[in-house]
PDB file of C-alpha atoms in Angstrom:
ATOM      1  CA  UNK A   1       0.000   0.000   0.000  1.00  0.00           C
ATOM      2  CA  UNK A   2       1.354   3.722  -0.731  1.00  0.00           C
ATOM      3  CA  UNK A   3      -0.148   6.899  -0.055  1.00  0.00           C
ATOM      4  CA  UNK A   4       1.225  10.414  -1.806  1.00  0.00           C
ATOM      5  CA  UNK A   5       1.204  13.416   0.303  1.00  0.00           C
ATOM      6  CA  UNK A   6       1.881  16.736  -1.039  1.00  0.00           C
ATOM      7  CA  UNK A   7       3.509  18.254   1.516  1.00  0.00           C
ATOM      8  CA  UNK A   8       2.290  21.949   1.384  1.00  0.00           C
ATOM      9  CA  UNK A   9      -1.241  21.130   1.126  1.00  0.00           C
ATOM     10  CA  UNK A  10      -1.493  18.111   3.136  1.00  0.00           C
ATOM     11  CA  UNK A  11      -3.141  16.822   0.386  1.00  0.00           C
ATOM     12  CA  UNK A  12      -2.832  12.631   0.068  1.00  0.00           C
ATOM     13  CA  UNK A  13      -3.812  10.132  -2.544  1.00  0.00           C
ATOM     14  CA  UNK A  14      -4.071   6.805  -1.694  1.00  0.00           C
ATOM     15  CA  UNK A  15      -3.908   3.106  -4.250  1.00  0.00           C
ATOM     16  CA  UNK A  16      -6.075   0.428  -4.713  1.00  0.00           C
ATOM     17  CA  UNK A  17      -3.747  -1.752  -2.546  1.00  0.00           C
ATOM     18  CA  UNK A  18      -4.187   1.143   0.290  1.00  0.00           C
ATOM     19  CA  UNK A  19      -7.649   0.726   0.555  1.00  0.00           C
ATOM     20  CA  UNK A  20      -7.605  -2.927   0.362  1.00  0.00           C
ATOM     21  CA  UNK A  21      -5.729  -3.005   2.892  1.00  0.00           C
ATOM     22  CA  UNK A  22      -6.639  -0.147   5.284  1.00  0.00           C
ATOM     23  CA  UNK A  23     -10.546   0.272   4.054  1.00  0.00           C
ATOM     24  CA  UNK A  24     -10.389   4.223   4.013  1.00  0.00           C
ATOM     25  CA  UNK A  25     -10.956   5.142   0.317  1.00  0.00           C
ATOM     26  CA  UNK A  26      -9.490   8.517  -1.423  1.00  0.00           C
ATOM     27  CA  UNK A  27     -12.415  10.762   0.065  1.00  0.00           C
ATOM     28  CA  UNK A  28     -11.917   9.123   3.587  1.00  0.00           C
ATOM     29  CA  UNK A  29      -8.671  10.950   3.571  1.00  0.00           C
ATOM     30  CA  UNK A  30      -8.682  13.479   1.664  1.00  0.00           C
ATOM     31  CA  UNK A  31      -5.783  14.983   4.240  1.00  0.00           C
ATOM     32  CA  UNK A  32      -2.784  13.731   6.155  1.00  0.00           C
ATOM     33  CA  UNK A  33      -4.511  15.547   9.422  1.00  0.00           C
ATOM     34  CA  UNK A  34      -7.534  13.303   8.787  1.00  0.00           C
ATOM     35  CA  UNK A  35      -5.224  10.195   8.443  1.00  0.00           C
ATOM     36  CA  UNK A  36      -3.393  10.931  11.118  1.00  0.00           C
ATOM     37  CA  UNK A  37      -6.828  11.162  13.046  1.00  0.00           C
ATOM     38  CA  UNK A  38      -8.601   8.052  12.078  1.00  0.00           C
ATOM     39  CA  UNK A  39      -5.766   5.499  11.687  1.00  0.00           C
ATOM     40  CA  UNK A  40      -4.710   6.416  15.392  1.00  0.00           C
ATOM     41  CA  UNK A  41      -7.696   7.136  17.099  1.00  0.00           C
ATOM     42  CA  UNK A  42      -6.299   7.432  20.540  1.00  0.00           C
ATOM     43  CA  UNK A  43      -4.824  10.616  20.871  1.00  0.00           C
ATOM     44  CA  UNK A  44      -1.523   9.243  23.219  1.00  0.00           C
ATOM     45  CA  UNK A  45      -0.864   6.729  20.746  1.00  0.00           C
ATOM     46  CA  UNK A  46      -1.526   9.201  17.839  1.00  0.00           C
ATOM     47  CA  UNK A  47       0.898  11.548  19.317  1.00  0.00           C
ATOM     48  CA  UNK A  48       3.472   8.975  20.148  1.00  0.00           C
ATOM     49  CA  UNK A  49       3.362   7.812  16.427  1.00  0.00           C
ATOM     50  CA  UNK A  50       3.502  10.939  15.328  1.00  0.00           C
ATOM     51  CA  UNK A  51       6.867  12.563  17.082  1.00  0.00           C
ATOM     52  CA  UNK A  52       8.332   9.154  15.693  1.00  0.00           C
ATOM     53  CA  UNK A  53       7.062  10.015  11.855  1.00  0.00           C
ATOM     54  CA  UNK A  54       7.889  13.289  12.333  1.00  0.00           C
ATOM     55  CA  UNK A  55      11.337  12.872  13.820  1.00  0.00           C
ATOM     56  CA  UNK A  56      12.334   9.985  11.093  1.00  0.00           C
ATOM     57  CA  UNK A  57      11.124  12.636   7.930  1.00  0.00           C
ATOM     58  CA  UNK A  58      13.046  14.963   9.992  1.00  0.00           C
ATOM     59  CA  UNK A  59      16.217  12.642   9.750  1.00  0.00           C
ATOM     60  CA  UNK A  60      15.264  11.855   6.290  1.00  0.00           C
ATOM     61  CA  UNK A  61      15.994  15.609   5.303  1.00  0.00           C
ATOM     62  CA  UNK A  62      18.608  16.246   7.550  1.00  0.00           C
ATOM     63  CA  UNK A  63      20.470  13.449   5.565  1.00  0.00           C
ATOM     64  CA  UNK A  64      18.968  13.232   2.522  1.00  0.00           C
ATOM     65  CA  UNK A  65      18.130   9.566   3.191  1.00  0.00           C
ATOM     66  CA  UNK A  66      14.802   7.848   2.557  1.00  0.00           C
ATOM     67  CA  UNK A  67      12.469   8.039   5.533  1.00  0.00           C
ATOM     68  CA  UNK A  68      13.568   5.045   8.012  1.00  0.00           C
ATOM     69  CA  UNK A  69      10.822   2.055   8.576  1.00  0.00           C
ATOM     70  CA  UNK A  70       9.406   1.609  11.728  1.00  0.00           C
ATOM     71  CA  UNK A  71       6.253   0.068  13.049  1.00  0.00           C
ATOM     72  CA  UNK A  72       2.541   1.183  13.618  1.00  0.00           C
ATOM     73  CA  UNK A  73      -0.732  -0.095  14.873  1.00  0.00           C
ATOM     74  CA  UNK A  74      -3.136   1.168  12.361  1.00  0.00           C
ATOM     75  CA  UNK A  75      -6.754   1.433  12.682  1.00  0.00           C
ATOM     76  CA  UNK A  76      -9.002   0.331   9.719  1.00  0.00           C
ATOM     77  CA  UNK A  77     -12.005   1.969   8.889  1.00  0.00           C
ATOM     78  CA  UNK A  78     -13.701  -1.197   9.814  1.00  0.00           C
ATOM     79  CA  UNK A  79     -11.913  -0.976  13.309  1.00  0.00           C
ATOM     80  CA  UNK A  80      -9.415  -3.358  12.958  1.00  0.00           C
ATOM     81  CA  UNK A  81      -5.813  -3.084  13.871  1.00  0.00           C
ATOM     82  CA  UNK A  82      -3.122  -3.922  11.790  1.00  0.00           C
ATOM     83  CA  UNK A  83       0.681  -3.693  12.516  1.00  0.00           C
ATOM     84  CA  UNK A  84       2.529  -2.139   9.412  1.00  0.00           C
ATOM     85  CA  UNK A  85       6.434  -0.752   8.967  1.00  0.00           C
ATOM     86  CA  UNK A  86       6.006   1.770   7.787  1.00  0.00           C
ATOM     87  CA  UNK A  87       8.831   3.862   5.626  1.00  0.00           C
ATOM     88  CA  UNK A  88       8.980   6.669   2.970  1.00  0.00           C
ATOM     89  CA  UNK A  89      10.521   8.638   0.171  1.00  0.00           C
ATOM     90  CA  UNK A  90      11.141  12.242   0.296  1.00  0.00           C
ATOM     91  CA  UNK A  91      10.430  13.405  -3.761  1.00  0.00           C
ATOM     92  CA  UNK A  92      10.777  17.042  -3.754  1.00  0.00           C
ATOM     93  CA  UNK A  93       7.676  18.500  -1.573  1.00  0.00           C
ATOM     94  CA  UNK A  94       5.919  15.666  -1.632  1.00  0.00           C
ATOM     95  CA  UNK A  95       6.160  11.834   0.599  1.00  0.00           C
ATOM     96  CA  UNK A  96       5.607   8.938  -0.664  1.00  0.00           C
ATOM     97  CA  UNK A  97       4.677   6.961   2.320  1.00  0.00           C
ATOM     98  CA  UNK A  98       4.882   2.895   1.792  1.00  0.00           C
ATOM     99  CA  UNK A  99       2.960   0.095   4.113  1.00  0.00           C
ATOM    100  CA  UNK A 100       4.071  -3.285   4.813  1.00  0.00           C
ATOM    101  CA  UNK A 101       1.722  -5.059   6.546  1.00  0.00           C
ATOM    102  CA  UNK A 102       2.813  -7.329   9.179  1.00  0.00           C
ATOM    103  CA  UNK A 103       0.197  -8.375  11.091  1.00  0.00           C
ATOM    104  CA  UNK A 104       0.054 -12.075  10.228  1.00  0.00           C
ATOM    105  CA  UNK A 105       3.600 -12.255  10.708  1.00  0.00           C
ATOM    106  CA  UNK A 106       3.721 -10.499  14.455  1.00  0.00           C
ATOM    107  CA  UNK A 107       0.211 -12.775  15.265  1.00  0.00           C
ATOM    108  CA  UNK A 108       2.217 -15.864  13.931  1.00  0.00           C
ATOM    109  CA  UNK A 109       5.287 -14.623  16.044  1.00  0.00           C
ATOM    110  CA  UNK A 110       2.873 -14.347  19.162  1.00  0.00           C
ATOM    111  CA  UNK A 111       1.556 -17.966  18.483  1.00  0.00           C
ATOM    112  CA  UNK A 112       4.950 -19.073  18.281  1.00  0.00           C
ATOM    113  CA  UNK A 113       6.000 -17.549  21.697  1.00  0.00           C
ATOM    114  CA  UNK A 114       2.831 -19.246  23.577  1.00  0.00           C
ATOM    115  CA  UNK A 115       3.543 -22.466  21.787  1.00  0.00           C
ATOM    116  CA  UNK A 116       7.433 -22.066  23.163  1.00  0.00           C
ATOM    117  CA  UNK A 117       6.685 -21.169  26.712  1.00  0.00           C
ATOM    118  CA  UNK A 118       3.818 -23.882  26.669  1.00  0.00           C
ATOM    119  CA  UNK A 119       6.366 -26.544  25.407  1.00  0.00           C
ATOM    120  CA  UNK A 120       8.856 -25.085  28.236  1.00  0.00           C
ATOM    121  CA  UNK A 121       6.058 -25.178  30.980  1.00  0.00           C
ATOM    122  CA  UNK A 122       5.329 -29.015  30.281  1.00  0.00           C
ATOM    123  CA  UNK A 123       9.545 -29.878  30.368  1.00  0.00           C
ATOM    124  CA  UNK A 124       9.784 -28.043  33.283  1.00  0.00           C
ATOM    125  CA  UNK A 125       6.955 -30.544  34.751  1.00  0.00           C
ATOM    126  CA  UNK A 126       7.777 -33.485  33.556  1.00  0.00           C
ATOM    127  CA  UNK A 127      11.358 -32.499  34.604  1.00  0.00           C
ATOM    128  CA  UNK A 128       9.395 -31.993  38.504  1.00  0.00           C
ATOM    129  CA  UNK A 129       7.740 -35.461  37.904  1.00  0.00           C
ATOM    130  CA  UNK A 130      10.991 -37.264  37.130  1.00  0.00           C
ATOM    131  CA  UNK A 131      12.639 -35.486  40.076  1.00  0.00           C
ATOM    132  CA  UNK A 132      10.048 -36.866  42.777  1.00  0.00           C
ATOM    133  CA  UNK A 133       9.655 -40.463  41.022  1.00  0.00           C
ATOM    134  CA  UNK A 134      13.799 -40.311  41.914  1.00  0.00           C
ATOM    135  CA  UNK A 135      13.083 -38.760  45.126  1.00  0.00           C
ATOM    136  CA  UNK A 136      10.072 -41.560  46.089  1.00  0.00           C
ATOM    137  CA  UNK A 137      12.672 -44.302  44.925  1.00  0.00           C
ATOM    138  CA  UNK A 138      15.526 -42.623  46.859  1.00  0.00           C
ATOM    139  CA  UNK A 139      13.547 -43.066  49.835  1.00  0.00           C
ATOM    140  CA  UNK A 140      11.688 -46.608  49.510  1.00  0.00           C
ATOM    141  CA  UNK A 141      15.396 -48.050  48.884  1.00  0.00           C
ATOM    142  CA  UNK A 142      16.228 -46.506  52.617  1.00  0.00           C
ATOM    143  CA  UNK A 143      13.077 -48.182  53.197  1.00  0.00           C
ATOM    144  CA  UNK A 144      13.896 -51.241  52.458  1.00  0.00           C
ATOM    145  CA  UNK A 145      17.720 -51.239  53.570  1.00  0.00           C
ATOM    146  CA  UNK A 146      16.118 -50.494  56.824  1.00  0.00           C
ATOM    147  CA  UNK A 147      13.818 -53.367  56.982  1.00  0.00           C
ATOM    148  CA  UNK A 148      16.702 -55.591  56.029  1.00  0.00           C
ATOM    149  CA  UNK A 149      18.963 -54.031  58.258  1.00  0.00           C
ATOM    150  CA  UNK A 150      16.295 -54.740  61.287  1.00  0.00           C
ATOM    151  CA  UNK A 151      15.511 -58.491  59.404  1.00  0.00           C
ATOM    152  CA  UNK A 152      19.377 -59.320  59.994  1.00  0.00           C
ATOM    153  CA  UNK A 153      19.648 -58.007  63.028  1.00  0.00           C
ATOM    154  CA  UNK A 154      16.562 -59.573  64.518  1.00  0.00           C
ATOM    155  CA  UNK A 155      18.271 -63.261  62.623  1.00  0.00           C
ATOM    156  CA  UNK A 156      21.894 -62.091  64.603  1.00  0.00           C
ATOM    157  CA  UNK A 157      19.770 -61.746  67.655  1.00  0.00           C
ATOM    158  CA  UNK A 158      18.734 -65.555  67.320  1.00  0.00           C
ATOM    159  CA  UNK A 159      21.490 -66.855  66.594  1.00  0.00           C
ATOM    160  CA  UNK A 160      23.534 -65.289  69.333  1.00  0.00           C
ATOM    161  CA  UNK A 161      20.379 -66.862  71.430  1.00  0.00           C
ATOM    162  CA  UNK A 162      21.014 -70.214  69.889  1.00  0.00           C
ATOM    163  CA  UNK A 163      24.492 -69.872  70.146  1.00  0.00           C
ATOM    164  CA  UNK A 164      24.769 -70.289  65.797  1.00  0.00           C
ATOM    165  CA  UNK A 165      25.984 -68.224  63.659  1.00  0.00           C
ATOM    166  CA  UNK A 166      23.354 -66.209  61.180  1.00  0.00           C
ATOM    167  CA  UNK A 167      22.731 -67.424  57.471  1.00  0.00           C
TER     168      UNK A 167
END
């Protein structure tokens, strides 16, 4: 998705792929202000995103560099979020803004994350399980030794009353 914004005016234009992918058609923004108002409707996160546009077209000019990508949440018309990079051109007064979308990628990153601590949850059980099946075995061999211990003593004991010697 691109969007052209003549810098002077504030006037944008926006593709087909832009309003696939956003929903807001040419008339829906017919200005960066109103862009700036519906993709980030809350006015923190609006002004966040904006100091960081603003500052990276700043850096842009300063060093006659393309405008450096970074990411958005972006609010749909249909009030859906989608996270984008979101990078530019500088072509004489005007911007041409670009939009990756990478929303299925960050969701599939998320998924990925869950799946990983999930996966590390159940080790770090079965690693608890293994411990106490050592720890119960641990202790019924003491167990044992100390009914054997107790069996031969009780067999020394009769001998010694017998006067023989213990098999």
């Amino acid at each position: 998705p691109f969007v052209l914004v003549n810098q002077p005016s504030e006037q944008s234009a926006v593709n087909v792929r832009f309003q696939q992918t956003f929903g807001y058609t040419q008339q829906d923004l017919p200005t960066a202000a109103q862009w700036w108002t519906r993709a980030y409707p809350d006015p923190s996160y609006r002004a966040s995103a904006r100091a960081l546009w603003d500052a990276a077209v700043q850096r842009a000019l300063a060093v006659g560099t393309d405008i450096e990508a970074h990411e958005y949440r972006i609010t749909c018309k249909s009030g859906a979020e989608r996270t984008c990079l979101v990078s530019g051109l500088i072509i004489g007064r005007d911007l041409l803004v670009s939009f990756v979308d990478i929303t299925d990628r960050k969701r599939a990153e998320a998924a990925m994350r869950q799946q990983q601590a999930t996966a590390l949850e159940a080790q770090r059980q079965a690693r608890l399980a293994a411990l106490n099946l050592m720890e119960d075995a641990v202790a019924e061999r003491r167990r044992a030794e100390r009914r054997e211990a107790r069996v031969t003593e009780m067999e020394e004991r009769r001998a010694e009353r017998r006067g023989t010697k213990p098999t």
